[in-house]
CSV table of C-alpha atoms and ligand atoms in Angstrom, one decimal:
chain,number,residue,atom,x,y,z
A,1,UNK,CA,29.0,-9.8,-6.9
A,2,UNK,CA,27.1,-12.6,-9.1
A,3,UNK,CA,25.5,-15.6,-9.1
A,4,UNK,CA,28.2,-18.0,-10.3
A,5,UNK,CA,25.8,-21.3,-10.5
A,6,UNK,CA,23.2,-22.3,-8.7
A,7,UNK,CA,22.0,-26.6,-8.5
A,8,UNK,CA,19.3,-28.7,-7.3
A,9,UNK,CA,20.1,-31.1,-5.0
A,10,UNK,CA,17.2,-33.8,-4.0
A,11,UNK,CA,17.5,-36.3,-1.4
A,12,UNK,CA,15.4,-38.7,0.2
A,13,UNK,CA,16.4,-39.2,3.9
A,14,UNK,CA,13.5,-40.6,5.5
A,15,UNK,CA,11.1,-38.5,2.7
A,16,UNK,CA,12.1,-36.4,-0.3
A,17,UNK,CA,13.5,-32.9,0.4
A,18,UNK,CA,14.4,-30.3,-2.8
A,19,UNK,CA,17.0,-27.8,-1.8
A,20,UNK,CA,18.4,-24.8,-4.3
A,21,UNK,CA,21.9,-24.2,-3.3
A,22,UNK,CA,23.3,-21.1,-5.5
A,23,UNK,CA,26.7,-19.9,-5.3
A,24,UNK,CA,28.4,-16.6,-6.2
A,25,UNK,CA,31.8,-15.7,-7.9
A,26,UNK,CA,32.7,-14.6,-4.0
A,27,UNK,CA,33.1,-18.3,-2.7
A,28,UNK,CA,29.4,-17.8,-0.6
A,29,UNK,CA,26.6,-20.3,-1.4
A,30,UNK,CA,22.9,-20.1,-0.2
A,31,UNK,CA,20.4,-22.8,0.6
A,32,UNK,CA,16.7,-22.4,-0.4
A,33,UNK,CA,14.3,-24.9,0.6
A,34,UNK,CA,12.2,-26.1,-2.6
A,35,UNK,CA,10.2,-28.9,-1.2
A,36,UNK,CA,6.6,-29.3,-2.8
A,37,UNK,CA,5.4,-32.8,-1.0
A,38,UNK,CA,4.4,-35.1,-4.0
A,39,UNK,CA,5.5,-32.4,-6.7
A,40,UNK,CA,9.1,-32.2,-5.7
A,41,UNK,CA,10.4,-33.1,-9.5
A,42,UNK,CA,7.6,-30.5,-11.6
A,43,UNK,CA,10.1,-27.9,-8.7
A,44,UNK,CA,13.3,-29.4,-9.6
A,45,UNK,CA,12.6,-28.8,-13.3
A,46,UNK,CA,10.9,-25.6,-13.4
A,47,UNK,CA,14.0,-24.7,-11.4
A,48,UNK,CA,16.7,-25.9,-13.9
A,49,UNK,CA,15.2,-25.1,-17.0
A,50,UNK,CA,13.4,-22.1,-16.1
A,51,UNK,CA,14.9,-19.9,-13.5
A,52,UNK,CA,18.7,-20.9,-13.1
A,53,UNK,CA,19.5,-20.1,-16.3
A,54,UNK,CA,18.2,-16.5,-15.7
A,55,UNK,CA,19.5,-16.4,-12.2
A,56,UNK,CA,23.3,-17.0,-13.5
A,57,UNK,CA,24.8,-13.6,-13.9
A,58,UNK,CA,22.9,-11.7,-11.2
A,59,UNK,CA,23.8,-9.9,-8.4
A,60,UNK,CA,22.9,-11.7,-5.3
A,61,UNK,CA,22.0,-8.7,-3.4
A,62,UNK,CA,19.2,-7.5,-5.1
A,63,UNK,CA,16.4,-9.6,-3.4
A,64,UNK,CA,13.7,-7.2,-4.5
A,65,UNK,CA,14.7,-6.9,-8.0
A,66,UNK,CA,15.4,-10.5,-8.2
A,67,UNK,CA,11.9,-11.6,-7.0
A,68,UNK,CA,10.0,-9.2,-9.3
A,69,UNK,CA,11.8,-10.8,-11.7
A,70,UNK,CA,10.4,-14.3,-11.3
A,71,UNK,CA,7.0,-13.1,-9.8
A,72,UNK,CA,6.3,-9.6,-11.7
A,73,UNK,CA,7.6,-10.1,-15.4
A,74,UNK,CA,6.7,-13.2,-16.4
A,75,UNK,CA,3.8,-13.9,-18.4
A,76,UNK,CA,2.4,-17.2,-17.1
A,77,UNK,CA,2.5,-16.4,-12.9
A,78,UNK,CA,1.6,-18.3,-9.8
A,79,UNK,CA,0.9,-22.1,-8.8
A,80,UNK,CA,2.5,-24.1,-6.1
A,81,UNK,CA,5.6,-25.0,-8.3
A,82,UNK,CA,6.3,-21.5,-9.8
A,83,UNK,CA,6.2,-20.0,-6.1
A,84,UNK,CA,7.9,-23.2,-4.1
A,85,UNK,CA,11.2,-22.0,-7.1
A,86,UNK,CA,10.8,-18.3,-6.3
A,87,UNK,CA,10.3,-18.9,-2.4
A,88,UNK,CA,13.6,-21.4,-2.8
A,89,UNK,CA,15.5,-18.8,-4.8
A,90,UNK,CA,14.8,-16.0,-2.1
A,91,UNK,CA,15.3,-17.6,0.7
A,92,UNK,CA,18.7,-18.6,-0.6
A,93,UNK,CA,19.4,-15.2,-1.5
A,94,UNK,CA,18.5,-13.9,1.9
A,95,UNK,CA,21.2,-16.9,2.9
A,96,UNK,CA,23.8,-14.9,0.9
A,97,UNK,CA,23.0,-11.8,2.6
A,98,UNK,CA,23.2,-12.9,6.0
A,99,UNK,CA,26.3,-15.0,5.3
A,100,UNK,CA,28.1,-11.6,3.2
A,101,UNK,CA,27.2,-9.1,6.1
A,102,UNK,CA,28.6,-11.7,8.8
A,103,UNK,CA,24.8,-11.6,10.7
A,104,UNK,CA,21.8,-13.7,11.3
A,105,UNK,CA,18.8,-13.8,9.2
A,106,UNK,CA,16.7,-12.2,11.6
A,107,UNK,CA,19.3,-9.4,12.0
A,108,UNK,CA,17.9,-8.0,8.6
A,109,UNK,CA,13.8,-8.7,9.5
A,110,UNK,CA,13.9,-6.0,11.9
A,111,UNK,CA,16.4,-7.8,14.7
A,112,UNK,CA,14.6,-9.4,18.0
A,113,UNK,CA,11.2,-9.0,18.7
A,114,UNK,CA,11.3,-12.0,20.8
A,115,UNK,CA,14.6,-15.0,22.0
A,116,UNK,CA,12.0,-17.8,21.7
A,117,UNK,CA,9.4,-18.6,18.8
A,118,UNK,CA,6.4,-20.6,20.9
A,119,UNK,CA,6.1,-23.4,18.6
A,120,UNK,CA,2.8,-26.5,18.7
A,121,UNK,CA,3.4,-30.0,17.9
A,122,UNK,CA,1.5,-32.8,16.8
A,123,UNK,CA,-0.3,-35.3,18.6
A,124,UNK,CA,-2.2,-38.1,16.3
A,125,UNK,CA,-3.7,-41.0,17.2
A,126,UNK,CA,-6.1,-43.9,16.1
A,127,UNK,CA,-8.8,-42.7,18.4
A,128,UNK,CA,-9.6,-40.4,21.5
A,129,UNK,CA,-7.5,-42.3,24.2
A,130,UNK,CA,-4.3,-43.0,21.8
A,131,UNK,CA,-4.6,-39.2,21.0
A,132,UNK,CA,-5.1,-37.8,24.8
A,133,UNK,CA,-2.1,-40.0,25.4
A,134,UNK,CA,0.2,-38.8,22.8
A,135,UNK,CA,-0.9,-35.4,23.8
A,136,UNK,CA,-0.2,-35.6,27.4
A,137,UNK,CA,3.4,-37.1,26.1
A,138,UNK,CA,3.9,-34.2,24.2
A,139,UNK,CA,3.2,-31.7,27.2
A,140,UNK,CA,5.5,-33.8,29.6
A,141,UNK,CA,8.3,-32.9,26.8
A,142,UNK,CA,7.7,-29.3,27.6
A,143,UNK,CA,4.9,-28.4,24.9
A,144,UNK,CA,2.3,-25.3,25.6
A,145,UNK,CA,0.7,-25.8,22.3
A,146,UNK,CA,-0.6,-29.1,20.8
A,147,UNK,CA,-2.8,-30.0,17.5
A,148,UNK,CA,-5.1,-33.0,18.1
A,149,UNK,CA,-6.3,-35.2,15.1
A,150,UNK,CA,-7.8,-38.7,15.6
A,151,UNK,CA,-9.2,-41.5,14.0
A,152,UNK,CA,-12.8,-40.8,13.2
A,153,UNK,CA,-15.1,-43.7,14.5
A,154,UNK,CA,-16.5,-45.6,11.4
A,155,UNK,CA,-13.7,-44.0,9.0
A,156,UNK,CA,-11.1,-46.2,7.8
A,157,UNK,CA,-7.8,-44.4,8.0
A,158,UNK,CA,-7.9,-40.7,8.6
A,159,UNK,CA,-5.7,-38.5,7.1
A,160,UNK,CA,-2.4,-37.1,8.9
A,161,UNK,CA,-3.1,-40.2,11.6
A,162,UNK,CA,0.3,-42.6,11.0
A,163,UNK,CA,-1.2,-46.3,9.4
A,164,UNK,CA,0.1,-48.7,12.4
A,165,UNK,CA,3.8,-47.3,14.5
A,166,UNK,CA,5.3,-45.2,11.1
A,167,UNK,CA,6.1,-42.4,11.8
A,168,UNK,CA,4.3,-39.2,11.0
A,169,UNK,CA,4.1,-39.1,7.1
A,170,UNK,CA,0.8,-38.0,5.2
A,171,UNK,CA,2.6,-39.4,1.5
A,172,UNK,CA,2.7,-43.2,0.8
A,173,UNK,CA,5.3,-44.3,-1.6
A,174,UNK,CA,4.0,-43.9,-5.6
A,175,UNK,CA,0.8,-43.2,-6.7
A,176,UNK,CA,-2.0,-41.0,-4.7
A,177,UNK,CA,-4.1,-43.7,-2.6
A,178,UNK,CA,-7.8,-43.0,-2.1
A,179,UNK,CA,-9.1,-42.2,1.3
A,180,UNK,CA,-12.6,-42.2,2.2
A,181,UNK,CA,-14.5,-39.1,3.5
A,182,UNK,CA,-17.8,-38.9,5.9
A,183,UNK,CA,-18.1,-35.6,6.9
A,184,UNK,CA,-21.2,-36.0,9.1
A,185,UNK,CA,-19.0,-38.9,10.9
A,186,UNK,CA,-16.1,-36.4,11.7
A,187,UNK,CA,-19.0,-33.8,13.0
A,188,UNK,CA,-20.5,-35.8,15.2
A,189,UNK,CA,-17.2,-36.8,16.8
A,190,UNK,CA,-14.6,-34.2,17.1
A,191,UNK,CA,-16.3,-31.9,19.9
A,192,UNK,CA,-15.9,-34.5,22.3
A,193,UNK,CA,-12.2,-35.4,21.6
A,194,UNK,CA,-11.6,-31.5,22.7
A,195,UNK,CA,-14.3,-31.7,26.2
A,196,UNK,CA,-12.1,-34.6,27.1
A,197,UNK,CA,-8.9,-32.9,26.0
A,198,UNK,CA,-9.8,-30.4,28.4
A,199,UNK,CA,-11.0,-31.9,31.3
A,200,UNK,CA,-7.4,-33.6,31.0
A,201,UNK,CA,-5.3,-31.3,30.7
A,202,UNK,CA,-7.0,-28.0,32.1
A,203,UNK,CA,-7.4,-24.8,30.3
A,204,UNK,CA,-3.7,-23.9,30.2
A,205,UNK,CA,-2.4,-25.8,27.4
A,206,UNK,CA,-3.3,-24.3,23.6
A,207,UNK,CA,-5.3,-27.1,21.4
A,208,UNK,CA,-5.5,-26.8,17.9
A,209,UNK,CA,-7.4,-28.6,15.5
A,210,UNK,CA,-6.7,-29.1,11.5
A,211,UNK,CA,-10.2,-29.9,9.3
A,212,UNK,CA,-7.7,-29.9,6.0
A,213,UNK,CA,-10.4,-28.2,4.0
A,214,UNK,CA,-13.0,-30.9,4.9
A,215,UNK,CA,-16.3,-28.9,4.8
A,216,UNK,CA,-18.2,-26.5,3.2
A,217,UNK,CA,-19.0,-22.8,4.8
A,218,UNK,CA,-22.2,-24.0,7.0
A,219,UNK,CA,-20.2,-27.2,8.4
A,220,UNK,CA,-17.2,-25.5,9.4
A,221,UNK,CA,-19.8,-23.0,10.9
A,222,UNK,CA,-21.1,-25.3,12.9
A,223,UNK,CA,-17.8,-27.1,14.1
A,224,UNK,CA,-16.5,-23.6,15.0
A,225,UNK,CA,-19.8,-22.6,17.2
A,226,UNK,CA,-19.8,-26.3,18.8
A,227,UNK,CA,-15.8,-26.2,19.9
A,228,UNK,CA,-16.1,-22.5,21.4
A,229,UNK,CA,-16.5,-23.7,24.8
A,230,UNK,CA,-13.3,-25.3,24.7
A,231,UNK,CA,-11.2,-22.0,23.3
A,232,UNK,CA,-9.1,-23.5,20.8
A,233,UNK,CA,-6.1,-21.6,19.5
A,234,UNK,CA,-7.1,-22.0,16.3
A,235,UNK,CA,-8.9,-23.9,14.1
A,236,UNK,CA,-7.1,-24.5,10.5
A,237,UNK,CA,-7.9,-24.6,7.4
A,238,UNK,CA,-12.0,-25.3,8.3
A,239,UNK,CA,-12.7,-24.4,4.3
A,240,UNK,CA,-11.3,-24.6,1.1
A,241,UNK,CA,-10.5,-21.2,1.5
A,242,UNK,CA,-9.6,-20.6,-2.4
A,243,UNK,CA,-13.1,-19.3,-2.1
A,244,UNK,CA,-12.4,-16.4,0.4
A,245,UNK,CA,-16.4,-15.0,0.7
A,246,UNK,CA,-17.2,-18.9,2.8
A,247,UNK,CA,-15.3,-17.7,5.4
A,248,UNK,CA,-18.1,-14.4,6.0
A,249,UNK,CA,-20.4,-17.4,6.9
A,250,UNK,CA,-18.3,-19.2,9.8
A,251,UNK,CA,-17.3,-15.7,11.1
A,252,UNK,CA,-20.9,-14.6,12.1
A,253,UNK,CA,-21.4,-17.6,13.9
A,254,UNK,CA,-18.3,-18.5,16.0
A,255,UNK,CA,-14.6,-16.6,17.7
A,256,UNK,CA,-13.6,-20.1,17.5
A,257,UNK,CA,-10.0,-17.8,16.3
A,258,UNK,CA,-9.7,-19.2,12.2
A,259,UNK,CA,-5.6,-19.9,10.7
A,260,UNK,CA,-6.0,-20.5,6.7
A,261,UNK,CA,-3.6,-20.6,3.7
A,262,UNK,CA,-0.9,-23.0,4.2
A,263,UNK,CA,-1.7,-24.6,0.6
A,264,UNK,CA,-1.7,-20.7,-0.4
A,265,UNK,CA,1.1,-18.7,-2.3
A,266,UNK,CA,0.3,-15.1,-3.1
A,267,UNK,CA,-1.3,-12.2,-1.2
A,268,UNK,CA,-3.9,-12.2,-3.7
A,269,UNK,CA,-5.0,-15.7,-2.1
A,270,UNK,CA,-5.4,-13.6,1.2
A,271,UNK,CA,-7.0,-10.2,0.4
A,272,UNK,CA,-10.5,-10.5,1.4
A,273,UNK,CA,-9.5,-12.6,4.5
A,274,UNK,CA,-7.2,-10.6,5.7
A,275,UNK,CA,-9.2,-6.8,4.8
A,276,UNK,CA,-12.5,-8.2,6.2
A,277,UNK,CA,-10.2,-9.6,8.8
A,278,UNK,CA,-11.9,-13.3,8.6
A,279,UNK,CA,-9.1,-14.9,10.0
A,280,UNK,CA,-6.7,-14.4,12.3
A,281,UNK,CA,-3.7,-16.4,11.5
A,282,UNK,CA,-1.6,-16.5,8.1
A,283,UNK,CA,-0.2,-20.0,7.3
A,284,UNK,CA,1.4,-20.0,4.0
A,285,UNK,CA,5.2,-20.8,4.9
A,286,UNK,CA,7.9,-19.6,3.3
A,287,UNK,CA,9.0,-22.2,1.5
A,288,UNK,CA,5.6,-22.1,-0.9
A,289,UNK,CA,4.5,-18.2,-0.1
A,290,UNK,CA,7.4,-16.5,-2.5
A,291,UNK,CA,10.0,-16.5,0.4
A,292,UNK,CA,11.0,-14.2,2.9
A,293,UNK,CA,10.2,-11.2,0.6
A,294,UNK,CA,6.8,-11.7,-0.1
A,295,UNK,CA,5.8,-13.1,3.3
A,296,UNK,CA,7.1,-9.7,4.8
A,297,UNK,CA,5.0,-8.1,3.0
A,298,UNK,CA,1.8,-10.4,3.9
A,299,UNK,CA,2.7,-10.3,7.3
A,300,UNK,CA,3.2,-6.4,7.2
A,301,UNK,CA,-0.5,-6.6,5.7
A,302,UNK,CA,-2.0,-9.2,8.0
A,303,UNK,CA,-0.6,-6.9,11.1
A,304,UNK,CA,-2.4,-3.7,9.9
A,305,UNK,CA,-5.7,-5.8,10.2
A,306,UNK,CA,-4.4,-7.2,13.9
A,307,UNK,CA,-3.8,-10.6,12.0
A,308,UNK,CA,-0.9,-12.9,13.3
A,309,UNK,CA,1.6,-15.7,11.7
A,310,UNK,CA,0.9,-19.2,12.5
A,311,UNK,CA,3.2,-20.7,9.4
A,312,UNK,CA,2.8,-24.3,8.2
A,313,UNK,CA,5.7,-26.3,9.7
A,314,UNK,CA,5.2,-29.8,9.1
A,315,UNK,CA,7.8,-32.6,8.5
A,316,UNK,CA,7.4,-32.1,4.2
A,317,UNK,CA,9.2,-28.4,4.8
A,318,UNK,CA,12.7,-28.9,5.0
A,319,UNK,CA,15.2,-27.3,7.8
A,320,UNK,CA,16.2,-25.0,5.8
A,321,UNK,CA,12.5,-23.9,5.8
A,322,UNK,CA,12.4,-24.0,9.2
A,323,UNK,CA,15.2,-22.4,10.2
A,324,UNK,CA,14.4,-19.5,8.2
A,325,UNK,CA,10.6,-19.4,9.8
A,326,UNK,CA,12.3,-18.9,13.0
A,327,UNK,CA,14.1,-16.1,12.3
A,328,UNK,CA,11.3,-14.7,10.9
A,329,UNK,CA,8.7,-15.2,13.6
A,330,UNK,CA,11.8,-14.0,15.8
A,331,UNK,CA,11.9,-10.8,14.3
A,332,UNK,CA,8.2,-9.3,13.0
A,333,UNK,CA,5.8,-8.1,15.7
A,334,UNK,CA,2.9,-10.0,14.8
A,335,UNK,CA,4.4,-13.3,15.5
A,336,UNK,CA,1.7,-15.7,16.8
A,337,UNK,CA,2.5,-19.5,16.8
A,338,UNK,CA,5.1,-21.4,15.3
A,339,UNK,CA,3.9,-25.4,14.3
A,340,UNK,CA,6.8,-27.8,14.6
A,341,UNK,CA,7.3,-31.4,14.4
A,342,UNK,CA,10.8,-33.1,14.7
A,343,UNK,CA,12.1,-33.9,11.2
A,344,UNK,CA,13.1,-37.7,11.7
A,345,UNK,CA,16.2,-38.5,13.2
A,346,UNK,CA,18.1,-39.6,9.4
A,347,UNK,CA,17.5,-36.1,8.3
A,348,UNK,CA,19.8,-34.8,10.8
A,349,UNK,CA,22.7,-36.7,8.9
A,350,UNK,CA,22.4,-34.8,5.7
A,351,UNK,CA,21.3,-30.8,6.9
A,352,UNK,CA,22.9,-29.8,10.0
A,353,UNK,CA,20.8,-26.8,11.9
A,354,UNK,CA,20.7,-23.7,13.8
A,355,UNK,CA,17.7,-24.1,15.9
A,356,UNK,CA,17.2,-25.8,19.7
A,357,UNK,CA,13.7,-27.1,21.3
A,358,UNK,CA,13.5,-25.6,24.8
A,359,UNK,CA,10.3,-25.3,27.1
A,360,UNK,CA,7.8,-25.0,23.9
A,361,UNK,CA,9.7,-22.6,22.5
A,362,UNK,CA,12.3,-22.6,19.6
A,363,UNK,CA,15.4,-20.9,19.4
A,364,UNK,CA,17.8,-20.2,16.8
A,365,UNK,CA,21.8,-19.5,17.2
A,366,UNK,CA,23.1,-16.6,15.7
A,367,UNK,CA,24.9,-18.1,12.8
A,368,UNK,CA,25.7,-15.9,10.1
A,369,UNK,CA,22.3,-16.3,7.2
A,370,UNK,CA,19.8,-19.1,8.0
A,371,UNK,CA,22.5,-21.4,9.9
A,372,UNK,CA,21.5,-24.4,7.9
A,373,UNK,CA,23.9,-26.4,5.8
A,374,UNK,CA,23.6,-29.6,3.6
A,375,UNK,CA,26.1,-31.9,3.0
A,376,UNK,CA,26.0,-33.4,-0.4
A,377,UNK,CA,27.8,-36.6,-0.4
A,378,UNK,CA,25.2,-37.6,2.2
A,379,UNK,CA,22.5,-36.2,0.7
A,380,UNK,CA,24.0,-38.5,-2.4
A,381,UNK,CA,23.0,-41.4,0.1
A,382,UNK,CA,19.5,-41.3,-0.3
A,383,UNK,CA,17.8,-40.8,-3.7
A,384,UNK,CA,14.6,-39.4,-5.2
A,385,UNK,CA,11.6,-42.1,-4.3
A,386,UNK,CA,8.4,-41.5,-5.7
A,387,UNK,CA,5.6,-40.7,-3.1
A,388,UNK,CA,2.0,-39.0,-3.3
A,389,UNK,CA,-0.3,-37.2,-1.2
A,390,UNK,CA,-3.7,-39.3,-0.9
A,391,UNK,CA,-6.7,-37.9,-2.8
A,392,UNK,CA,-9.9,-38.0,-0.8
A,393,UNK,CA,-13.3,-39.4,-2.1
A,394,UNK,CA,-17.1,-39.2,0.1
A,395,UNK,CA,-18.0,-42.8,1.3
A,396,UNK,CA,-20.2,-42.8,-1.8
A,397,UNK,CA,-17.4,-42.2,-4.0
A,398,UNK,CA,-17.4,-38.3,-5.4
A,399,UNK,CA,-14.0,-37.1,-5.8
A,400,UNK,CA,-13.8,-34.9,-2.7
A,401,UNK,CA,-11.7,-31.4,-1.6
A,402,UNK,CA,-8.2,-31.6,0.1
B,1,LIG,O1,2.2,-32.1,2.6
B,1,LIG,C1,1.0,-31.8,3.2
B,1,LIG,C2,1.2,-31.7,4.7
B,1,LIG,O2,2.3,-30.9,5.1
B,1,LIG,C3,0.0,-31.1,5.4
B,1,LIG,O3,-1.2,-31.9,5.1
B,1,LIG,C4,0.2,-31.1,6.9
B,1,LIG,O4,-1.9,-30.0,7.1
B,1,LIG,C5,-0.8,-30.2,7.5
B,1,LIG,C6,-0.3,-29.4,8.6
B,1,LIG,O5,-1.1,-28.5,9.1
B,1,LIG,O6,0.8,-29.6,9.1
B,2,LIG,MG1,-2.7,-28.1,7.8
């Protein structure tokens, strides 16, 4: 069996999705999600002129070999763009596999560890009440799990919070726009969103929180030690966590429970954290972590050390991406929380999917491979636009961290 040709398709339905869809001389294509939000065309390329020309002639089967290939023997390794190619070229491969042996991804992680993958949604709003609101929507539509962000009082427009009725969509059409940053403001304010989120809605319901790499070891230290009373599920991403040693500091002051790495893509970005077990959720999805291959093998690590996956799930990752999560999280044993948002209605027109919203809980049909097709003359609909993540500056103007 070989890899007969394998092509890029982008489409913009709602927001720009990359998919790699590679066919074989036996008639069986796979899809790969390749969707890098803001970087989708550095993916595309590196994709054509890079890897498909190597990938042509290959047998599909040989996952292992295949990623080692891409990963292993090149020279120049690594970065968000390399890794979002590899992670597409994998998961399509797994596709194939699924779709040759006539049996659902999760068949070949190990089968069913569980029917349903507990996922958390978003609830964003301007400020406390609009976010409570939202929230308490959310939970009447069946949610267990929910990840407040709100307006900061005395902050412009915070990140991740929709400007006006849009929906949900941190990149504005062309260049980055610049956001401005007052860490002290966000301090002083977010404990009290969660004591009111909890005197609403009781202690049943998991909250989450996202700081999006916002402060430096001794601030996320604090925000950790003042939002333990109210037992989050996690807190994400409190730290740039490229430097892995800053998470020592919040960890001998808080078990406010810590998920990092959904801007990761190697192992190597998780070693310390996960050996010194400083976190305890892995969120680099599969889409930008190397694929299904690699991310077995984080998660195989992360469970040694009693550490669960909480993979990166928002509306940028594709349903190819998502479908694929949810077999995996069906299948490995330390499976701990799923994040989901409904991709916008329009995107339903070009990839039909595998997977159902039931109770908080996704489930996925047992369609042979990932279950997720794409159809092309509707993808041809919407073209490539142009959007960019925000960059972030302090209120006194230095360039700041995402
Ligand atoms: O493209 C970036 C977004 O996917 C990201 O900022 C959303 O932080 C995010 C999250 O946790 O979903
Ligand atoms: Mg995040």
């Amino acid at each position: 069996m070989k890899i007969s040709d394998a092509k890029v398709i982008i489409c913009s339905p709602g927001r720009n999705f990359v998919t790699l869809k590679v066919h074989t001389d036996e008639g069986v294509y796979g899809l790969g999600d390749a969707t890098l939000n803001g970087m989708e065309k550095p993916v595309a390329e590196y994709l054509e002129n890079y890897c498909v020309p190597s990938l042509i002639g290959m047998d599909p089967r040989n996952t292992e070999d295949i990623w080692n290939f891409f990963y292993k023997a090149p020279y120049w390794k690594r970065g968000s763009v390399a890794m979002t190619a590899l992670s597409a070229i994998d998961m399509a491969l797994w596709d194939i596999k699924g779709k040759m042996l006539n049996t659902p991804l999760y068949n070949l992680l190990g089968g069913k560890s569980r029917e349903g993958v507990l996922v958390y949604c978003h609830a964003n709003g301007h400020d406390t009440e609009e976010t409570l609101d939202k929230a308490a929507q959310m939970i009447e539509q069946g949610f267990r799990a929910v990840r407040l962000q709100s307006g900061i009082p005395g902050i412009e427009h915070t990140y991740g919070v929709p400007r006006g009725n849009k929906p949900y969509e941190p990149a504005e059409p062309g260049l980055p726009l610049t956001e401005y940053w007052d860490t002290s403001k966000y301090l002083n304010f977010i404990p009290s969103l969660f004591e009111k989120a909890r005197e609403a809605f009781g202690d049943d319901i998991h909250l989450l929180h996202d700081v999006h790499h916002r402060c430096t070891p001794i601030e996320a230290a604090r925000l950790a030690k003042e939002l333990e009373p109210f037992h989050l599920f996690w807190l994400e991403d409190p730290v740039s966590g490229e430097l892995q040693e800053g998470l020592r500091l919040l960890r001998s002051h808080s078990t406010t429970p810590v998920a990092i790495g959904e801007v990761f893509n190697s192992i190597y970005d998780y070693t310390t954290l996960i050996t010194e077990q400083l976190i305890d959720y892995i969120r680099m999805p599969l889409v930008h972590g190397g694929g299904i291959t690699h991310l077995l093998k984080v998660a195989a690590m992360a469970s040694v050390y009693h550490i669960q996956t909480g993979f990166h799930g928002a509306t940028d990752l594709s349903p190819v991406n998502l479908a694929a999560a949810v077999h995996f999280n069906k299948a490995v044993n330390n499976f701990g929380l799923q994040e989901y948002m409904p991709h916008q209605e329009i995107v339903n027109e070009v990839f039909s999917t595998s997977y159902n919203f039931e109770n908080g809980f996704l489930f996925i049909d047992d369609k042979p491979g990932i279950g997720v097709d794409l159809d092309e003359k509707k993808a041809a609909k919407y073209p490539y636009r142009m959007a960019s993540l925000p960059v972030n500056r302090k209120s006194d103007g230095t360039m700041f961290y995402w």
